[in-house]
Short mmCIF file of C-alpha atoms and ligand atoms in Angstrom, two decimals:
data_model
loop_
_atom_site.label_atom_id
_atom_site.label_comp_id
_atom_site.label_asym_id
_atom_site.label_seq_id
_atom_site.Cartn_x
_atom_site.Cartn_y
_atom_site.Cartn_z
CA MET A 1 -13.38 25.44 -19.65
CA ARG A 2 -11.05 22.47 -19.36
CA ILE A 3 -11.88 19.97 -16.64
CA ASN A 4 -8.88 18.86 -14.60
CA LYS A 5 -8.43 16.23 -11.92
CA ILE A 6 -9.43 17.16 -8.39
CA LYS A 7 -6.63 18.61 -6.27
CA GLY A 8 -5.17 15.93 -4.02
CA THR A 9 -5.72 13.14 -6.55
CA ILE A 10 -3.16 11.56 -8.87
CA ASP A 11 -3.18 10.23 -12.44
CA PHE A 12 -0.73 7.37 -12.75
CA PHE A 13 0.74 6.47 -16.14
CA GLY A 14 3.93 5.09 -17.65
CA TYR A 15 6.69 4.30 -15.16
CA GLU A 16 4.57 5.50 -12.22
CA VAL A 17 2.19 2.59 -12.86
CA GLU A 18 5.15 0.19 -13.00
CA LYS A 19 6.27 1.49 -9.61
CA TYR A 20 2.77 1.31 -8.08
CA ARG A 21 2.19 -2.27 -9.26
CA TYR A 22 5.69 -3.36 -8.25
CA ILE A 23 5.07 -2.15 -4.69
CA GLU A 24 1.75 -4.01 -4.68
CA LYS A 25 3.47 -7.17 -5.88
CA VAL A 26 6.22 -6.99 -3.27
CA CYS A 27 3.69 -6.37 -0.46
CA VAL A 28 1.44 -9.19 -1.60
CA ASP A 29 4.25 -11.71 -2.18
CA ILE A 30 5.70 -11.14 1.28
CA ALA A 31 2.30 -11.07 3.03
CA LYS A 32 1.47 -14.42 1.41
CA LYS A 33 4.73 -15.88 2.70
CA PHE A 34 3.65 -14.77 6.17
CA GLY A 35 0.34 -16.63 5.67
CA TYR A 36 -1.99 -13.73 4.88
CA SER A 37 -4.82 -13.97 2.35
CA GLU A 38 -6.54 -11.18 0.46
CA VAL A 39 -9.86 -9.56 1.34
CA ILE A 40 -11.62 -7.08 -0.93
CA THR A 41 -14.27 -4.93 0.75
CA PRO A 42 -16.44 -2.24 -0.89
CA ILE A 43 -14.99 1.23 -1.37
CA PHE A 44 -17.97 2.77 0.42
CA GLU A 45 -19.64 1.75 3.65
CA ALA A 46 -22.45 2.94 5.90
CA THR A 47 -21.08 6.05 7.61
CA ASP A 48 -21.62 4.41 11.00
CA VAL A 49 -18.90 1.83 10.23
CA PHE A 50 -16.36 4.60 10.78
CA VAL A 51 -18.19 6.75 13.33
CA ARG A 52 -18.55 3.83 15.74
CA SER A 53 -15.06 2.44 15.47
CA VAL A 54 -12.62 5.12 14.32
CA GLY A 55 -14.23 7.44 16.85
CA GLU A 56 -15.90 10.82 16.91
CA SER A 57 -12.88 12.51 18.41
CA SER A 58 -10.60 11.43 15.56
CA ASP A 59 -9.72 13.91 12.82
CA ILE A 60 -10.86 11.34 10.29
CA VAL A 61 -14.46 11.20 11.49
CA ASN A 62 -14.56 14.83 12.52
CA LYS A 63 -13.42 16.51 9.37
CA GLU A 64 -11.91 14.20 6.79
CA MET A 65 -14.64 11.89 5.54
CA TYR A 66 -16.20 11.97 2.09
CA THR A 67 -19.75 11.40 3.26
CA PHE A 68 -22.80 11.61 1.02
CA THR A 69 -26.45 10.68 1.03
CA ASP A 70 -27.43 8.22 -1.68
CA ARG A 71 -30.72 8.10 -3.53
CA GLY A 72 -32.12 5.80 -0.85
CA ASN A 73 -31.39 8.52 1.73
CA ARG A 74 -28.67 6.48 3.43
CA SER A 75 -25.55 8.13 4.74
CA LEU A 76 -22.55 6.53 3.02
CA THR A 77 -18.84 7.23 3.30
CA LEU A 78 -15.93 6.53 0.96
CA ARG A 79 -13.62 4.50 3.16
CA PRO A 80 -11.17 6.80 4.98
CA GLU A 81 -9.20 3.82 6.34
CA GLY A 82 -9.19 0.05 5.98
CA THR A 83 -9.32 -1.37 9.49
CA ALA A 84 -12.98 -0.68 10.31
CA PRO A 85 -14.35 -2.15 7.04
CA MET A 86 -12.20 -5.24 7.59
CA MET A 87 -13.61 -5.77 11.07
CA ARG A 88 -17.14 -5.13 9.77
CA MET A 89 -16.48 -7.81 7.13
CA PHE A 90 -15.04 -10.25 9.69
CA VAL A 91 -17.98 -9.92 12.07
CA GLU A 92 -20.72 -9.74 9.43
CA ASN A 93 -19.51 -12.93 7.74
CA LYS A 94 -19.04 -14.62 11.12
CA LEU A 95 -15.50 -15.55 10.17
CA TYR A 96 -14.71 -15.65 13.89
CA VAL A 97 -16.32 -19.12 14.06
CA ASN A 98 -13.30 -20.54 12.21
CA PRO A 99 -10.65 -21.82 14.56
CA GLY A 100 -7.20 -20.26 14.77
CA LEU A 101 -5.67 -16.95 13.89
CA ALA A 102 -7.15 -15.11 10.89
CA LYS A 103 -4.62 -13.17 8.80
CA TYR A 104 -5.84 -10.87 6.01
CA TYR A 105 -4.39 -8.24 3.74
CA TYR A 106 -6.02 -5.59 1.55
CA PHE A 107 -4.83 -3.20 -1.12
CA GLY A 108 -6.89 -0.32 -2.45
CA PRO A 109 -7.93 3.31 -2.47
CA ILE A 110 -8.61 5.35 0.66
CA PHE A 111 -10.27 8.78 0.75
CA ARG A 112 -9.62 11.59 3.21
CA TYR A 113 -10.44 15.27 3.03
CA GLU A 114 -7.08 16.50 4.32
CA ARG A 115 -5.23 19.59 3.15
CA PRO A 116 -3.35 18.30 0.09
CA GLN A 117 0.43 18.54 0.18
CA LYS A 118 3.36 16.34 -0.77
CA GLY A 119 2.62 12.87 0.60
CA ARG A 120 -0.91 13.85 1.66
CA TYR A 121 -3.69 13.29 -0.83
CA HIS A 122 -7.48 13.15 -0.95
CA GLN A 123 -7.32 9.76 -2.64
CA PHE A 124 -4.40 7.52 -1.86
CA THR A 125 -3.71 3.79 -1.61
CA GLN A 126 -3.13 1.62 1.40
CA PHE A 127 -1.70 -1.83 1.65
CA GLY A 128 -2.78 -3.10 5.06
CA VAL A 129 -2.86 -6.27 7.10
CA GLU A 130 -5.12 -7.29 9.96
CA THR A 131 -4.93 -10.33 12.20
CA TYR A 132 -7.85 -11.49 14.32
CA GLY A 133 -8.12 -13.86 17.23
CA LEU A 134 -4.94 -13.59 19.27
CA GLU A 135 -3.29 -11.31 21.78
CA ASN A 136 0.34 -12.30 21.94
CA PRO A 137 3.45 -10.10 21.79
CA LEU A 138 5.15 -12.56 19.41
CA LEU A 139 2.37 -11.97 16.89
CA ASP A 140 2.67 -8.19 17.31
CA ALA A 141 6.42 -8.47 16.77
CA ASP A 142 5.90 -10.58 13.64
CA VAL A 143 3.41 -8.02 12.26
CA ILE A 144 6.07 -5.31 12.68
CA ASN A 145 8.55 -7.77 11.15
CA LEU A 146 6.31 -8.10 8.07
CA ALA A 147 6.28 -4.31 7.64
CA CYS A 148 10.08 -4.22 7.93
CA LYS A 149 10.49 -7.10 5.47
CA ILE A 150 8.46 -5.18 2.91
CA MET A 151 10.67 -2.12 3.39
CA ASN A 152 13.80 -4.27 3.02
CA ALA A 153 12.51 -5.99 -0.11
CA LEU A 154 11.83 -2.61 -1.70
CA GLY A 155 15.30 -1.42 -0.72
CA ILE A 156 13.95 1.36 1.53
CA GLU A 157 16.49 1.15 4.28
CA ASN A 158 16.36 4.59 5.89
CA VAL A 159 13.44 3.64 8.09
CA LYS A 160 13.02 4.11 11.82
CA VAL A 161 10.60 1.91 13.76
CA CYS A 162 8.88 3.95 16.50
CA LEU A 163 7.07 2.05 19.18
CA ASN A 164 4.90 2.82 22.17
CA THR A 165 2.28 1.19 24.32
CA LEU A 166 -1.00 2.76 25.31
CA GLY A 167 -1.49 0.00 27.85
CA SER A 168 -4.71 -1.70 28.83
CA LYS A 169 -8.03 0.04 29.53
CA GLU A 170 -7.12 -0.03 33.21
CA ALA A 171 -3.89 1.90 32.56
CA ARG A 172 -5.61 4.42 30.34
CA ASN A 173 -8.40 4.90 32.88
CA ALA A 174 -5.73 6.03 35.33
CA TYR A 175 -3.62 7.93 32.79
CA VAL A 176 -6.33 9.98 31.05
CA PRO A 177 -7.54 11.77 34.25
CA ALA A 178 -3.89 12.53 35.06
CA LEU A 179 -3.45 13.99 31.57
CA LYS A 180 -6.57 16.11 32.00
CA GLU A 181 -5.43 17.38 35.34
CA TYR A 182 -2.07 18.29 33.81
CA PHE A 183 -3.45 20.00 30.72
CA ALA A 184 -6.36 21.86 32.41
CA PRO A 185 -4.37 24.90 33.62
CA HIS A 186 -2.54 25.17 30.24
CA LEU A 187 -5.54 24.87 27.97
CA GLU A 188 -5.68 28.55 27.02
CA GLU A 189 -2.14 28.34 25.56
CA MET A 190 -2.97 25.31 23.41
CA CYS A 191 -4.31 25.04 19.86
CA ALA A 192 -8.03 25.00 19.06
CA ASP A 193 -7.94 21.29 18.14
CA CYS A 194 -6.38 20.42 21.50
CA LYS A 195 -9.18 22.23 23.31
CA VAL A 196 -11.65 19.92 21.58
CA ARG A 197 -9.46 16.84 22.18
CA PHE A 198 -9.26 17.76 25.86
CA GLU A 199 -13.00 17.13 26.08
CA LYS A 200 -13.27 14.19 23.70
CA ASN A 201 -10.01 12.24 23.92
CA PRO A 202 -7.09 13.85 25.79
CA LEU A 203 -4.71 11.08 24.63
CA ARG A 204 -4.88 12.60 21.17
CA MET A 205 -3.36 15.82 22.51
CA LEU A 206 -0.03 13.98 22.67
CA ASP A 207 0.32 13.70 18.91
CA CYS A 208 -0.75 17.30 18.23
CA LYS A 209 1.47 18.75 15.51
CA ALA A 210 0.80 22.38 16.47
CA ASP A 211 1.73 22.06 20.13
CA ALA A 212 4.63 19.60 19.67
CA ASN A 213 7.96 20.61 21.27
CA THR A 214 6.37 23.17 23.58
CA GLU A 215 7.29 23.33 27.27
CA ILE A 216 3.82 21.98 28.08
CA MET A 217 4.29 18.92 25.89
CA ASN A 218 7.79 18.25 27.11
CA ASN A 219 6.68 17.91 30.74
CA VAL A 220 3.55 15.87 30.13
CA PRO A 221 2.94 12.80 32.37
CA LYS A 222 4.08 9.56 30.74
CA ILE A 223 1.87 6.54 30.06
CA SER A 224 4.78 4.33 31.14
CA ASP A 225 4.17 5.47 34.74
CA TYR A 226 0.59 4.21 34.61
CA LEU A 227 0.99 0.80 32.98
CA THR A 228 -0.15 -2.27 34.90
CA GLU A 229 2.38 -5.03 35.59
CA GLU A 230 0.71 -7.07 32.88
CA ASP A 231 0.98 -4.20 30.35
CA LYS A 232 4.65 -3.79 31.17
CA ALA A 233 5.32 -7.51 30.79
CA TYR A 234 3.52 -7.57 27.42
CA PHE A 235 5.53 -4.61 26.14
CA GLU A 236 8.80 -6.13 27.38
CA GLU A 237 7.98 -9.41 25.60
CA LEU A 238 7.25 -7.49 22.41
CA LYS A 239 10.54 -5.60 22.57
CA ASN A 240 12.36 -8.81 23.35
CA ALA A 241 10.84 -10.53 20.32
CA LEU A 242 11.84 -7.58 18.12
CA ASP A 243 15.38 -7.88 19.44
CA ILE A 244 15.43 -11.56 18.56
CA LEU A 245 14.19 -10.77 15.06
CA GLY A 246 16.97 -8.19 14.74
CA ILE A 247 14.58 -5.24 14.40
CA LYS A 248 15.86 -1.94 15.75
CA TYR A 249 13.24 0.37 17.27
CA GLU A 250 12.86 3.51 19.30
CA VAL A 251 10.33 3.79 22.10
CA SER A 252 8.51 7.09 21.76
CA ASP A 253 6.09 7.85 24.59
CA LYS A 254 4.25 10.52 22.57
CA LEU A 255 3.23 8.10 19.85
CA VAL A 256 -0.54 7.61 20.22
CA ARG A 257 -1.82 7.50 16.59
CA GLY A 258 -4.73 9.53 15.30
CA LEU A 259 -7.39 6.86 15.51
CA ASP A 260 -9.28 6.11 18.69
CA TYR A 261 -9.36 2.35 18.49
CA TYR A 262 -5.83 1.43 19.54
CA SER A 263 -4.87 -0.20 22.82
CA ASN A 264 -1.52 -1.67 23.93
CA ASP A 265 1.22 -1.35 21.36
CA VAL A 266 1.24 1.18 18.53
CA PHE A 267 4.01 1.65 15.98
CA GLU A 268 5.09 3.66 12.96
CA LEU A 269 7.74 3.20 10.30
CA ILE A 270 9.18 6.62 9.56
CA TYR A 271 11.46 7.68 6.72
CA ASP A 272 14.62 8.72 8.47
CA ASN A 273 17.25 10.79 6.72
CA PRO A 274 17.82 14.33 7.98
CA ASP A 275 19.22 15.36 4.58
CA SER A 276 16.13 14.28 2.71
CA ALA A 277 13.07 16.35 1.82
CA ILE A 278 10.84 13.54 3.08
CA ASN A 279 12.61 13.06 6.41
CA GLY A 280 10.06 12.21 9.10
CA LEU A 281 7.37 11.05 6.68
CA THR A 282 5.31 8.18 8.14
CA LEU A 283 5.27 5.32 5.64
CA CYS A 284 3.41 2.77 7.76
CA ALA A 285 1.39 2.86 10.94
CA GLY A 286 -0.39 0.32 13.05
CA GLY A 287 -0.92 -1.31 16.37
CA ARG A 288 -3.11 -3.49 18.51
CA TYR A 289 -6.84 -2.92 18.98
CA ASN A 290 -8.90 -5.35 20.97
CA ASP A 291 -12.36 -3.84 21.23
CA MET A 292 -13.48 -3.14 17.70
CA GLY A 293 -15.42 -6.38 17.22
CA ARG A 294 -18.00 -5.10 19.68
CA ASP A 295 -18.51 -1.91 17.66
CA PHE A 296 -20.06 -4.20 15.06
CA ASP A 297 -22.10 -6.17 17.57
CA GLY A 298 -19.68 -9.04 17.26
CA PRO A 299 -17.62 -10.84 19.86
CA ASP A 300 -14.47 -9.61 21.47
CA VAL A 301 -11.89 -9.86 18.67
CA LYS A 302 -8.25 -9.46 19.62
CA ALA A 303 -6.58 -7.73 16.69
CA VAL A 304 -3.34 -6.23 15.44
CA GLY A 305 -2.51 -4.72 12.05
CA PHE A 306 -0.92 -1.94 10.05
CA ALA A 307 -1.34 0.09 6.88
CA PHE A 308 1.27 1.36 4.44
CA GLY A 309 0.72 4.42 2.26
CA VAL A 310 1.64 3.23 -1.24
CA GLU A 311 2.16 6.71 -2.74
CA ARG A 312 4.54 7.49 0.12
CA MET A 313 6.50 4.31 -0.61
CA MET A 314 6.73 5.52 -4.21
CA MET A 315 8.15 8.81 -2.93
CA ALA A 316 10.71 6.92 -0.84
CA LEU A 317 11.81 4.87 -3.87
CA ASP A 318 12.25 8.07 -5.89
CA GLU A 319 14.11 9.72 -3.04
CA LEU A 320 16.55 6.80 -2.92
CA GLY A 321 16.88 6.63 -6.70
CA ILE A 322 15.60 3.04 -6.72
CA LYS A 323 14.29 1.94 -10.11
CA VAL A 324 11.76 -0.88 -10.11
CA PRO A 325 12.27 -3.73 -12.57
CA ASP A 326 10.33 -3.71 -15.84
CA SER A 327 7.39 -6.04 -15.26
CA SER A 328 6.79 -6.80 -18.91
CA LYS A 329 8.05 -9.99 -20.48
CA ASP A 330 10.36 -9.68 -23.44
CA LYS A 331 8.36 -8.05 -26.20
CA VAL A 332 8.31 -8.77 -29.91
CA THR A 333 7.66 -6.42 -32.82
CA VAL A 334 6.88 -7.91 -36.20
CA ILE A 335 8.12 -5.81 -39.09
CA THR A 336 6.74 -6.51 -42.54
CA LEU A 337 8.08 -5.65 -45.97
CA GLY A 338 5.49 -5.17 -48.66
CA LYS A 339 1.74 -4.68 -48.33
CA PRO A 340 0.56 -8.28 -48.85
CA VAL A 341 2.72 -9.44 -45.95
CA LYS A 342 0.98 -7.20 -43.35
CA LYS A 343 -1.78 -9.73 -42.73
CA VAL A 344 0.78 -12.52 -42.41
CA GLY A 345 2.47 -10.38 -39.79
CA LEU A 346 -0.80 -9.85 -37.94
CA LYS A 347 -1.39 -13.60 -37.83
CA LEU A 348 2.13 -14.12 -36.46
CA VAL A 349 1.59 -11.48 -33.76
CA ASP A 350 -1.67 -13.19 -32.81
CA TYR A 351 0.09 -16.57 -32.54
CA LEU A 352 2.81 -15.17 -30.29
CA ARG A 353 0.30 -13.45 -27.97
CA SER A 354 -1.78 -16.62 -27.77
CA ASN A 355 1.35 -18.32 -26.48
CA GLY A 356 2.02 -15.74 -23.78
CA ILE A 357 4.50 -13.56 -25.64
CA PRO A 358 3.67 -9.84 -25.82
CA ALA A 359 3.78 -8.84 -29.48
CA GLU A 360 2.88 -5.77 -31.52
CA ILE A 361 2.78 -4.72 -35.14
CA ASP A 362 2.53 -1.37 -36.93
CA TYR A 363 -0.86 -1.78 -38.65
CA GLN A 364 -0.33 1.10 -41.02
CA SER A 365 3.15 1.44 -42.34
CA ASP A 366 5.08 -0.54 -44.94
CA ASN A 367 8.17 1.62 -44.50
CA LEU A 368 10.94 0.34 -42.29
CA LYS A 369 11.59 3.55 -40.36
CA PRO A 370 8.23 3.92 -38.57
CA GLN A 371 8.16 0.18 -37.90
CA PHE A 372 11.57 0.31 -36.20
CA LYS A 373 10.37 3.40 -34.31
CA LEU A 374 7.53 1.30 -32.86
CA ALA A 375 10.03 -1.34 -31.76
CA GLU A 376 12.05 1.37 -30.05
CA ARG A 377 9.01 2.95 -28.39
CA ILE A 378 7.70 -0.28 -26.87
CA LYS A 379 11.25 -1.38 -25.98
CA ALA A 380 10.91 -4.62 -27.93
CA ARG A 381 13.64 -7.13 -27.31
CA TYR A 382 12.94 -9.15 -30.46
CA ILE A 383 12.29 -7.83 -33.93
CA ILE A 384 10.95 -10.34 -36.44
CA ILE A 385 11.27 -9.28 -40.06
CA ILE A 386 9.23 -10.91 -42.81
CA GLY A 387 9.01 -9.94 -46.45
CA GLU A 388 7.60 -11.63 -49.51
CA ASP A 389 10.83 -13.63 -50.00
CA GLU A 390 10.66 -14.95 -46.43
CA VAL A 391 7.04 -15.97 -46.84
CA ALA A 392 7.81 -17.72 -50.12
CA SER A 393 10.73 -19.63 -48.60
CA ASN A 394 9.04 -20.29 -45.18
CA MET A 395 11.74 -18.36 -43.36
CA MET A 396 11.87 -15.42 -40.94
CA THR A 397 14.62 -13.17 -39.60
CA ILE A 398 14.76 -12.59 -35.85
CA LYS A 399 16.88 -9.89 -34.26
CA ASP A 400 17.60 -10.14 -30.54
CA THR A 401 18.37 -6.52 -29.71
CA TRP A 402 19.76 -7.36 -26.26
CA LYS A 403 22.19 -10.01 -27.38
CA GLN A 404 22.75 -8.08 -30.62
CA VAL A 405 22.42 -11.18 -32.76
CA GLU A 406 20.37 -11.84 -35.85
CA VAL A 407 19.30 -15.28 -37.04
CA LYS A 408 17.35 -16.59 -39.97
CA ILE A 409 15.13 -19.52 -38.98
CA LYS A 410 12.57 -21.75 -40.60
CA VAL A 411 8.98 -20.83 -39.71
CA ASN A 412 8.45 -24.21 -38.08
CA GLU A 413 11.39 -23.50 -35.72
CA LEU A 414 9.54 -20.58 -34.13
CA ASN A 415 8.37 -22.66 -31.14
CA GLU A 416 11.90 -23.72 -30.29
CA TYR A 417 13.21 -20.19 -30.59
CA PHE A 418 10.68 -18.73 -28.14
CA GLU A 419 10.45 -21.89 -26.04
CA ILE A 420 6.75 -22.21 -26.86
CA GLU A 421 5.44 -25.56 -25.72
CA GLY A 422 2.94 -27.36 -27.89
CA ALA A 423 2.87 -29.91 -30.65
CA ASN A 424 1.55 -27.57 -33.36
CA LYS A 425 4.22 -25.93 -35.46
CA TYR A 426 3.58 -22.46 -36.77
CA ALA A 427 3.13 -22.03 -40.50
CA TYR A 428 2.49 -18.91 -42.60
P1 AMP B 501 -3.34 5.84 9.04
O1 AMP B 501 -4.51 5.08 8.49
O2 AMP B 501 -3.65 7.30 9.28
O3 AMP B 501 -2.69 5.15 10.17
O4 AMP B 501 -2.26 5.89 7.86
C1 AMP B 501 -1.52 4.79 7.45
C2 AMP B 501 -0.58 5.22 6.35
O5 AMP B 501 -1.32 5.70 5.24
C3 AMP B 501 0.30 6.39 6.73
O6 AMP B 501 1.45 5.96 7.39
C4 AMP B 501 0.64 6.99 5.39
O7 AMP B 501 1.70 6.29 4.78
C5 AMP B 501 -0.62 6.76 4.61
N1 AMP B 501 -1.47 7.97 4.58
C6 AMP B 501 -2.30 8.42 5.54
N2 AMP B 501 -2.94 9.53 5.14
C7 AMP B 501 -2.51 9.79 3.89
C8 AMP B 501 -2.81 10.80 2.91
N3 AMP B 501 -3.71 11.75 3.13
N4 AMP B 501 -2.17 10.74 1.72
C9 AMP B 501 -1.27 9.77 1.47
N5 AMP B 501 -0.96 8.79 2.33
C10 AMP B 501 -1.56 8.80 3.53
#
């Protein structure tokens, strides 16, 4: 029987890889401009990294983790999100001793056992950022700004920024009992997951997909009525900073996010075009979380961050018909005439590559047709043709297929033609 890839995973090849790497490049370039540096953490962690921080009432920990026991009888988990490993890394390496705000980004695979569907995979990729060491609404606004700048740079303009605040612990300590009191008489009418959330984390009932838009959900008490004066001032400052940065947003009081660790502001960037098949798809999600450092026996670390789903950004590019630029430099194919010249061609290809120019040769064929086919297949801009006559007279013919011009040059003019720097002139 043929073995196929696991459902909910993707093979990338051809243009899909171009798209994937282009998104990575755009994210990284912009994050670096904002002062972020890269962190690479392992793809698996001790299971406790997620249980302690993401929370036992979250869907992720409850039912979506790829957890296994290794040969040393340890419980390990393929990372189902990036924030907890980053905090584990920050605390374990005592990076909090460095002064100032720490700003990190990561890019890599994430694993969740969710029901596969369009935009929802078992293995997908996140580009995420985390900042540690500061609680300030201007920072939170600038983190949202970074996410918007990435969207703009990719040309994904149909994006709605949804924003909410979950307030401080104090506000939630008042709000959660009010929520419980409200939901208690309605529990029988609600979905099975909500019955569990009612016990473990009633806040999570607000973002229930099954019970959304029901009478019960529409009349639910609002967190905004429970915020402290300080919470309100923080949220106002954040909105004000977003206004100054020219970022449009919608405040959505049902936005709570599926992970337990958030406090204060939470946000999502949502694809917004009612005529599109991916309308409502969340491309990016994040918020502030101030208590996670303690989950790793570290100090109090004030933190804010977000994560983008890369495959979903790819879907958005496709949806908008945006083609990413070809990342490859102008390629060369060397075409040879006559068997003895093949090796001369190989040496020429090697010289070009050594000088940073992508070059290929048909190893097999002496006929012109298959050699031109190769040039076509690899989309070569330049075609260099050498035959025995050229070798004898130290010449070569170069065709620039973009400019549609053909020139015959001396071999020792090759460096000038391709702007290769270096004193050594090429010779056959
Ligand atoms: P989260 O870690 O759940 O806040 O998700 C952050 C982002 O990752 C989401 O906004 C999505 O773009 C993406 N994402 C989450 N789950 C999946 C999944 N199963 N498949 C593909 N992308 C996902």
